Short mmCIF file of C-alpha atoms and ligand atoms in Angstrom, two decimals:
data_model
loop_
_atom_site.label_atom_id
_atom_site.label_comp_id
_atom_site.label_asym_id
_atom_site.label_seq_id
_atom_site.Cartn_x
_atom_site.Cartn_y
_atom_site.Cartn_z
CA MET A 30 108.86 183.15 32.84
CA GLN A 31 106.91 186.34 32.32
CA GLN A 32 108.04 186.57 28.71
CA LYS A 33 107.08 182.96 28.07
CA LYS A 34 103.56 183.55 29.39
CA GLN A 35 103.10 186.44 27.02
CA SER A 36 104.29 184.50 24.01
CA TYR A 37 101.63 181.88 24.68
CA MET A 38 98.94 184.47 25.10
CA ASN A 39 99.84 186.06 21.80
CA HIS A 40 99.30 182.97 19.68
CA SER A 41 97.30 183.90 16.64
CA ALA A 42 96.85 182.98 13.01
CA ASN A 43 100.12 184.77 12.38
CA THR A 44 102.12 182.54 14.71
CA THR A 45 104.95 180.88 12.87
CA TYR A 46 106.03 177.47 14.01
CA ALA A 47 109.62 176.30 13.82
CA PRO A 48 110.03 173.16 11.71
CA LEU A 49 110.02 169.92 13.71
CA LEU A 50 113.43 168.30 13.69
CA VAL A 51 112.58 165.23 15.71
CA SER A 52 114.87 162.47 14.55
CA PRO A 53 117.58 161.33 12.14
CA ALA A 54 116.13 160.02 8.86
CA GLN A 55 117.52 156.56 9.62
CA VAL A 56 118.92 154.97 12.78
CA LEU A 57 120.75 151.64 12.55
CA ARG A 58 121.70 150.04 15.85
CA GLY A 59 123.02 146.73 17.08
CA GLU A 60 126.12 144.75 17.98
CA ASN A 61 128.67 145.29 15.19
CA ILE A 62 125.98 146.98 13.09
CA LEU A 63 128.60 149.24 11.49
CA SER A 64 129.90 146.32 9.41
CA GLN A 65 126.38 145.90 7.98
CA SER A 66 125.83 149.59 7.28
CA GLY A 67 127.76 149.83 4.00
CA ASN A 68 124.72 149.96 1.78
CA ALA A 69 123.04 152.67 3.85
CA ILE A 70 126.24 154.77 3.80
CA ALA A 71 126.91 154.26 0.08
CA LYS A 72 123.35 155.34 -0.77
CA LEU A 73 124.15 158.77 0.70
CA GLY A 74 127.44 159.40 -1.12
CA LYS A 75 130.50 157.94 -2.80
CA ARG A 76 133.15 160.48 -1.77
CA PRO A 77 132.92 160.76 2.00
CA LEU A 78 135.04 163.04 4.15
CA ILE A 79 135.45 161.28 7.50
CA VAL A 80 135.74 163.74 10.42
CA GLY A 81 137.05 162.75 13.86
CA GLY A 82 139.98 162.98 16.25
CA LYS A 83 143.31 161.41 15.26
CA GLN A 84 142.94 158.36 17.52
CA THR A 85 139.32 157.78 16.59
CA LEU A 86 140.07 158.01 12.88
CA GLU A 87 142.73 155.32 13.33
CA ALA A 88 140.45 153.17 15.50
CA ILE A 89 137.56 153.33 13.03
CA GLU A 90 139.72 152.38 10.04
CA PRO A 91 139.37 148.57 10.39
CA TYR A 92 135.58 148.98 10.69
CA LEU A 93 135.23 151.17 7.60
CA GLU A 94 137.85 149.54 5.38
CA PRO A 95 135.67 146.60 4.19
CA ILE A 96 132.80 149.00 3.45
CA VAL A 97 135.08 151.35 1.49
CA LYS A 98 136.33 148.41 -0.62
CA LYS A 99 132.98 146.76 -1.19
CA TYR A 100 131.18 149.94 -2.23
CA ASP A 101 134.17 151.53 -3.96
CA LEU A 102 134.06 154.69 -1.83
CA LYS A 103 136.66 157.41 -2.34
CA THR A 104 137.37 158.57 1.20
CA THR A 105 139.53 161.17 2.85
CA GLN A 106 139.95 162.06 6.51
CA GLY A 107 140.02 165.33 8.45
CA SER A 108 140.59 166.13 12.10
CA TYR A 109 138.24 168.43 14.02
CA LEU A 110 141.01 169.31 16.48
CA PRO A 111 141.87 171.44 18.40
CA ASP A 112 138.10 171.69 18.94
CA CYS A 113 134.78 172.40 17.20
CA THR A 114 135.99 175.90 16.27
CA GLU A 115 135.40 178.26 13.38
CA SER A 116 138.96 177.68 12.17
CA SER A 117 138.61 173.86 12.28
CA LEU A 118 135.46 174.26 10.22
CA SER A 119 137.02 176.47 7.55
CA LYS A 120 139.97 174.06 7.28
CA LEU A 121 137.56 171.15 6.86
CA GLN A 122 135.50 173.10 4.34
CA GLU A 123 138.58 173.46 2.15
CA LEU A 124 139.28 169.76 2.49
CA ALA A 125 135.68 168.89 1.60
CA SER A 126 135.86 171.08 -1.46
CA SER A 127 139.27 169.80 -2.69
CA HIS A 128 138.11 166.20 -2.18
CA GLN A 129 134.78 167.01 -3.87
CA ALA A 130 133.14 165.34 -0.89
CA ASP A 131 129.49 164.42 -1.35
CA LEU A 132 129.04 163.05 2.18
CA ILE A 133 130.38 163.77 5.67
CA ILE A 134 130.86 160.91 8.13
CA GLY A 135 131.36 162.11 11.73
CA VAL A 136 133.02 159.65 14.10
CA GLY A 137 133.65 160.19 17.81
CA GLY A 138 132.30 162.11 20.77
CA GLY A 139 130.16 165.23 20.94
CA LYS A 140 132.69 167.73 19.64
CA ALA A 141 133.75 165.61 16.65
CA LEU A 142 130.10 164.99 15.75
CA ASP A 143 129.14 168.65 16.26
CA THR A 144 131.94 169.64 13.87
CA ALA A 145 130.92 167.03 11.29
CA LYS A 146 127.23 168.01 11.44
CA LEU A 147 127.92 171.71 11.05
CA LEU A 148 130.36 171.05 8.22
CA ALA A 149 127.72 169.01 6.35
CA HIS A 150 125.19 171.78 7.00
CA GLN A 151 127.58 174.39 5.58
CA CYS A 152 128.45 172.23 2.54
CA GLN A 153 124.80 171.21 2.09
CA ILE A 154 125.65 167.51 1.78
CA PRO A 155 124.38 164.48 3.76
CA ILE A 156 125.77 163.56 7.18
CA VAL A 157 126.28 160.18 8.87
CA THR A 158 127.03 160.17 12.60
CA ILE A 159 128.85 157.28 14.28
CA PRO A 160 129.12 157.88 18.04
CA THR A 161 132.04 156.11 19.71
CA SER A 162 130.83 156.67 23.27
CA GLY A 163 127.60 157.17 25.19
CA ALA A 164 128.75 160.57 26.41
CA THR A 165 126.24 162.79 24.56
CA CYS A 166 123.20 162.81 22.29
CA SER A 167 125.08 164.81 19.64
CA ALA A 168 124.79 161.95 17.13
CA TRP A 169 121.03 162.57 17.11
CA THR A 170 120.44 166.31 17.29
CA ALA A 171 120.18 169.21 14.84
CA LEU A 172 122.46 171.43 16.92
CA SER A 173 126.20 172.14 17.07
CA ASN A 174 128.15 173.95 19.78
CA ILE A 175 131.05 176.17 18.74
CA TYR A 176 134.08 176.63 20.99
CA SER A 177 137.08 179.00 20.93
CA GLU A 178 140.63 177.85 20.16
CA ALA A 179 141.04 177.63 23.96
CA SER A 180 137.94 175.35 24.17
CA ALA A 181 135.73 178.00 25.77
CA PHE A 182 132.06 177.71 24.77
CA GLN A 183 131.08 180.43 22.25
CA TYR A 184 127.60 179.80 20.83
CA ASP A 185 125.38 177.12 19.37
CA VAL A 186 124.14 176.78 15.80
CA ALA A 187 120.72 175.38 14.87
CA LEU A 188 121.06 173.02 11.89
CA ASP A 189 118.44 172.53 9.20
CA ARG A 190 117.86 168.85 10.01
CA CYS A 191 118.91 165.93 12.16
CA PRO A 192 121.56 163.60 10.63
CA ASP A 193 120.62 161.53 7.58
CA LEU A 194 121.94 158.35 9.18
CA LEU A 195 122.95 157.50 12.75
CA ILE A 196 124.85 154.26 13.29
CA LEU A 197 124.81 153.14 16.93
CA ASP A 198 127.20 150.20 17.16
CA TYR A 199 127.14 148.86 20.73
CA GLY A 200 130.41 146.99 20.11
CA LEU A 201 132.12 150.27 19.25
CA ILE A 202 130.60 152.15 22.22
CA ARG A 203 131.76 149.35 24.54
CA THR A 204 135.40 150.13 23.71
CA ALA A 205 135.06 153.67 25.18
CA PRO A 206 136.19 154.31 28.78
CA PRO A 207 133.27 153.81 31.26
CA ARG A 208 133.76 157.40 32.37
CA THR A 209 132.27 158.58 29.06
CA LEU A 210 128.99 156.77 29.70
CA ILE A 211 128.88 158.16 33.25
CA ALA A 212 129.24 161.64 31.76
CA GLY A 213 126.50 160.80 29.23
CA ILE A 214 124.21 159.89 32.11
CA GLY A 215 124.91 163.31 33.67
CA ASP A 216 124.14 165.11 30.41
CA ALA A 217 120.96 163.08 29.76
CA ILE A 218 119.53 163.39 33.26
CA ALA A 219 119.81 167.17 32.93
CA LYS A 220 116.97 167.02 30.37
CA TRP A 221 114.40 166.61 33.14
CA TYR A 222 115.75 169.33 35.42
CA GLU A 223 116.13 171.80 32.55
CA ALA A 224 113.11 170.94 30.37
CA SER A 225 110.71 171.00 33.33
CA VAL A 226 111.84 174.59 34.00
CA SER A 227 112.24 175.91 30.43
CA SER A 228 108.84 174.53 29.35
CA GLY A 229 107.27 176.87 31.92
CA ASP A 230 103.50 176.60 31.89
CA SER A 231 103.32 175.60 28.24
CA THR A 232 100.18 173.72 27.22
CA SER A 233 101.66 172.67 23.88
CA THR A 234 101.14 168.98 23.15
CA LEU A 235 104.70 168.33 22.04
CA THR A 236 106.25 170.29 24.91
CA ILE A 237 104.24 168.33 27.48
CA ALA A 238 105.21 165.09 25.72
CA ALA A 239 108.90 166.04 25.73
CA VAL A 240 108.91 166.95 29.43
CA GLN A 241 107.24 163.65 30.31
CA GLN A 242 109.80 161.78 28.21
CA ALA A 243 112.50 163.60 30.15
CA ARG A 244 110.99 162.31 33.39
CA VAL A 245 110.94 158.77 31.98
CA LEU A 246 114.55 159.19 30.88
CA ARG A 247 115.54 160.29 34.40
CA ASP A 248 113.79 157.29 35.96
CA ILE A 249 115.40 154.83 33.55
CA LEU A 250 118.80 156.25 34.46
CA PHE A 251 118.03 156.11 38.20
CA GLN A 252 117.00 152.47 37.88
CA LYS A 253 119.54 151.06 35.47
CA SER A 254 122.78 153.04 35.63
CA VAL A 255 124.44 151.16 38.51
CA VAL A 256 123.93 147.71 36.95
CA ALA A 257 124.79 149.06 33.50
CA LEU A 258 128.13 150.38 34.72
CA GLU A 259 128.91 147.12 36.54
CA ASN A 260 128.37 145.01 33.45
CA ASN A 261 128.71 146.40 29.92
CA ARG A 262 127.37 143.16 28.46
CA SER A 263 124.05 143.52 30.29
CA ASP A 264 120.71 144.56 28.83
CA ASP A 265 120.74 147.46 31.29
CA TRP A 266 123.98 148.73 29.73
CA ARG A 267 122.39 148.78 26.27
CA GLU A 268 119.26 150.46 27.68
CA VAL A 269 121.36 153.15 29.33
CA VAL A 270 123.29 153.74 26.09
CA ASP A 271 119.96 154.05 24.26
CA ALA A 272 118.85 156.53 26.92
CA THR A 273 121.93 158.76 26.65
CA VAL A 274 122.51 158.62 22.89
CA LEU A 275 118.95 158.25 21.54
CA LEU A 276 116.19 159.18 24.01
CA ALA A 277 117.98 162.34 25.17
CA GLY A 278 118.04 163.37 21.49
CA VAL A 279 114.35 162.52 21.01
CA ILE A 280 113.45 164.88 23.85
CA GLY A 281 115.42 167.74 22.32
CA GLY A 282 113.76 166.98 18.97
CA ILE A 283 110.17 166.88 20.24
CA GLY A 284 110.58 169.69 22.76
CA GLY A 285 112.41 172.06 20.41
CA ALA A 286 112.68 175.64 21.58
CA ASN A 287 110.46 175.04 24.63
CA CYS A 288 112.78 172.40 26.08
CA ARG A 289 116.04 174.25 25.96
CA THR A 290 118.88 174.12 28.41
CA VAL A 291 118.70 176.22 31.58
CA ALA A 292 121.20 176.78 34.41
CA ALA A 293 122.91 173.36 34.35
CA HIS A 294 124.28 173.95 30.84
CA ALA A 295 124.87 177.66 31.54
CA VAL A 296 127.11 176.63 34.45
CA HIS A 297 128.88 174.20 32.09
CA ASN A 298 129.37 176.97 29.55
CA GLY A 299 130.83 179.25 32.20
CA LEU A 300 133.21 176.53 33.43
CA THR A 301 134.60 175.99 29.91
CA HIS A 302 136.21 179.44 30.28
CA ILE A 303 138.48 178.07 33.04
CA PRO A 304 141.39 176.19 31.40
CA SER A 305 141.72 173.68 34.27
CA ALA A 306 138.09 172.63 33.74
CA HIS A 307 138.96 171.10 30.39
CA ASN A 308 139.91 167.80 32.00
CA ALA A 309 136.29 167.31 33.02
CA LEU A 310 133.91 165.95 30.35
CA HIS A 311 130.87 167.90 29.12
CA GLY A 312 128.40 165.68 30.98
CA GLU A 313 130.43 165.84 34.19
CA LYS A 314 130.27 169.64 34.19
CA VAL A 315 126.55 169.54 33.30
CA ALA A 316 125.84 167.05 36.13
CA TYR A 317 127.49 169.41 38.60
CA GLY A 318 125.52 172.23 36.96
CA ILE A 319 122.23 170.48 37.78
CA LEU A 320 123.13 170.59 41.48
CA VAL A 321 123.96 174.29 41.12
CA GLN A 322 120.62 174.93 39.39
CA LEU A 323 118.71 173.14 42.15
CA ARG A 324 120.67 175.07 44.75
CA LEU A 325 119.67 178.35 43.05
CA GLU A 326 116.01 177.30 42.98
CA GLU A 327 116.29 176.50 46.65
CA MET A 328 118.20 179.63 47.70
CA LEU A 329 116.48 182.23 45.54
CA HIS A 330 113.02 180.77 45.12
CA ASN A 331 112.68 178.88 48.40
CA ASN A 332 111.83 175.78 46.39
CA GLN A 333 111.68 172.87 48.82
CA LEU A 334 111.22 170.32 46.02
CA ALA A 335 114.65 171.38 44.78
CA VAL A 336 116.12 170.38 48.14
CA SER A 337 114.79 166.83 47.93
CA ALA A 338 115.70 166.58 44.24
CA ARG A 339 119.27 167.59 45.09
CA LYS A 340 119.42 165.06 47.95
CA GLN A 341 118.27 162.34 45.57
CA LEU A 342 120.86 163.36 42.96
CA LEU A 343 123.71 163.53 45.48
CA GLU A 344 123.02 159.89 46.39
CA PHE A 345 122.75 158.90 42.75
CA TYR A 346 125.99 160.70 41.85
CA SER A 347 127.78 158.89 44.70
CA SER A 348 126.56 155.54 43.40
CA ILE A 349 127.89 156.06 39.87
CA GLY A 350 130.77 158.51 40.37
CA LEU A 351 129.45 161.80 38.96
CA PRO A 352 131.06 164.99 40.39
CA LYS A 353 129.17 166.76 43.16
CA THR A 354 131.52 169.67 43.83
CA LEU A 355 134.11 171.91 42.19
CA GLU A 356 136.73 169.73 43.94
CA ASP A 357 135.30 166.61 42.27
CA LEU A 358 135.68 168.39 38.91
CA GLY A 359 139.37 168.95 39.71
CA LEU A 360 138.72 172.65 40.37
CA GLY A 361 139.45 172.70 44.10
CA ASN A 362 142.30 175.17 43.62
CA ILE A 363 140.82 177.67 41.19
CA SER A 364 141.16 181.35 42.12
CA LEU A 365 138.25 183.53 43.12
CA SER A 366 138.74 185.55 39.93
CA GLN A 367 138.41 182.39 37.81
CA LEU A 368 135.27 181.40 39.69
CA ARG A 369 133.92 184.90 39.21
CA GLN A 370 134.77 184.86 35.50
CA SER A 371 132.92 181.59 34.95
CA ALA A 372 129.92 182.89 36.92
CA GLU A 373 129.90 186.10 34.87
CA VAL A 374 129.94 184.12 31.62
CA ALA A 375 127.10 181.94 32.91
CA CYS A 376 125.10 185.07 33.80
CA GLN A 377 125.60 186.95 30.49
CA THR A 378 122.43 188.53 29.14
CA ASN A 379 121.85 185.86 26.48
CA SER A 380 122.60 182.94 28.84
CA ASP A 381 120.06 180.17 29.32
CA ILE A 382 120.40 180.67 33.08
CA HIS A 383 117.83 183.45 32.65
CA ARG A 384 115.21 180.86 31.76
CA LEU A 385 114.94 180.35 35.51
CA PRO A 386 111.82 182.15 36.77
CA PHE A 387 113.91 184.54 38.90
CA VAL A 388 116.92 186.81 38.44
CA VAL A 389 120.37 185.34 39.12
CA SER A 390 123.46 187.50 39.73
CA PRO A 391 127.05 186.23 39.46
CA GLU A 392 127.43 186.61 43.27
CA GLN A 393 124.38 184.43 43.87
CA LEU A 394 125.63 181.90 41.33
CA ILE A 395 129.03 181.72 43.06
CA ALA A 396 127.26 181.10 46.38
CA ALA A 397 125.36 178.20 44.77
CA MET A 398 128.47 176.83 43.05
CA VAL A 399 130.37 176.46 46.31
CA SER A 400 127.50 174.90 48.26
CA THR A 401 126.21 172.09 46.04
CA THR A 402 126.46 169.50 48.82
CA GLU A 403 125.09 171.76 51.56
CA LEU A 404 122.17 169.99 53.20
CA SER A 405 122.10 171.12 56.81
CA GLU A 406 120.37 174.43 56.32
CA VAL A 407 118.45 176.15 53.58
CA ALA A 408 120.63 179.18 52.96
CA SER A 409 118.79 182.35 52.17
CA ALA A 410 120.25 184.18 49.23
CA LYS A 411 118.55 187.32 50.46
CA ALA A 412 121.66 187.71 52.60
CA ILE A 413 123.75 187.86 49.45
CA PRO A 414 123.79 191.31 47.88
CA GLU A 415 122.79 191.57 44.24
CA SER A 416 125.30 193.16 41.92
ZN1 ZN B 524 124.72 168.72 27.05
#
């Protein structure tokens, strides 16, 4: 917080501004829009390397086949598995080079798309993203997360632009398990709780705009998620998919460095270092992380607004099935040393948890992680010794 204040005070003629990476160059969306996207894809390249998971690559085949024939594309396929890792990327780089790929097409969820985007960035060729679920806004953003071979979060990479083409085919998204959209809601709603903190007291036009968009996004999700999940043919379902895949990305694009992730994603990153947490989706861990963040604000900063925000979220999570506790994430039996390890990762010096306007120790974080549903009393973290 203190640092942020200073950086605003020091604005001068010498201030350099990061480029604005607000949106993909082109977004095509609609029911079965993929079948009508051949021309837009073929304009970007004739020798695409299609990146995805094994099942997704098989599932997408019937959709892409007519396009490949009609536009005479020379395609090859590559898997991003075991994860979006440095070794997956170097393997795919070799494939891209041997195929003389002039275009990357990423198909799948966040990790497949993150791999495809970073690969295109490294090869300096265009990128098309085709999300197959509403679980993240990765199809939109100029950012990729890198994981270890054991799927532990390592670091993120800022890309030089958003994708050249995003194809949001509602028919395709509808085939994904409903749980993926629920996770996407958890990831998208975090934008408000994190951006409103990380933006600090910024008076920047675009930062203010992004934070307000994040509030609108939260309200849309509060209003429409239940109906959307009951009926995936409803307008509300499409609106919620737009919110998780598109609007969440817009906010990251407009807000840039001032609307970064805070504790909710830091908690997620820490949890990825526990192998048994890998069954929970990104957005599920982030949703739980929001409750932890609010709990920290409440315990360490005596923030009473955080108490009512957490109450509101607990009700919302119950109505749509987002995890509220470690038990809900399937982590009811983890050892204290695993919990401590994930808290230590989340509290590393470079972690976004330190965007909170107060210091957080691993002990304090553990106390928040095990009390996300605590409503009877406002615990005082002053009783918890700092490390
Ligand atoms: Zn996320």
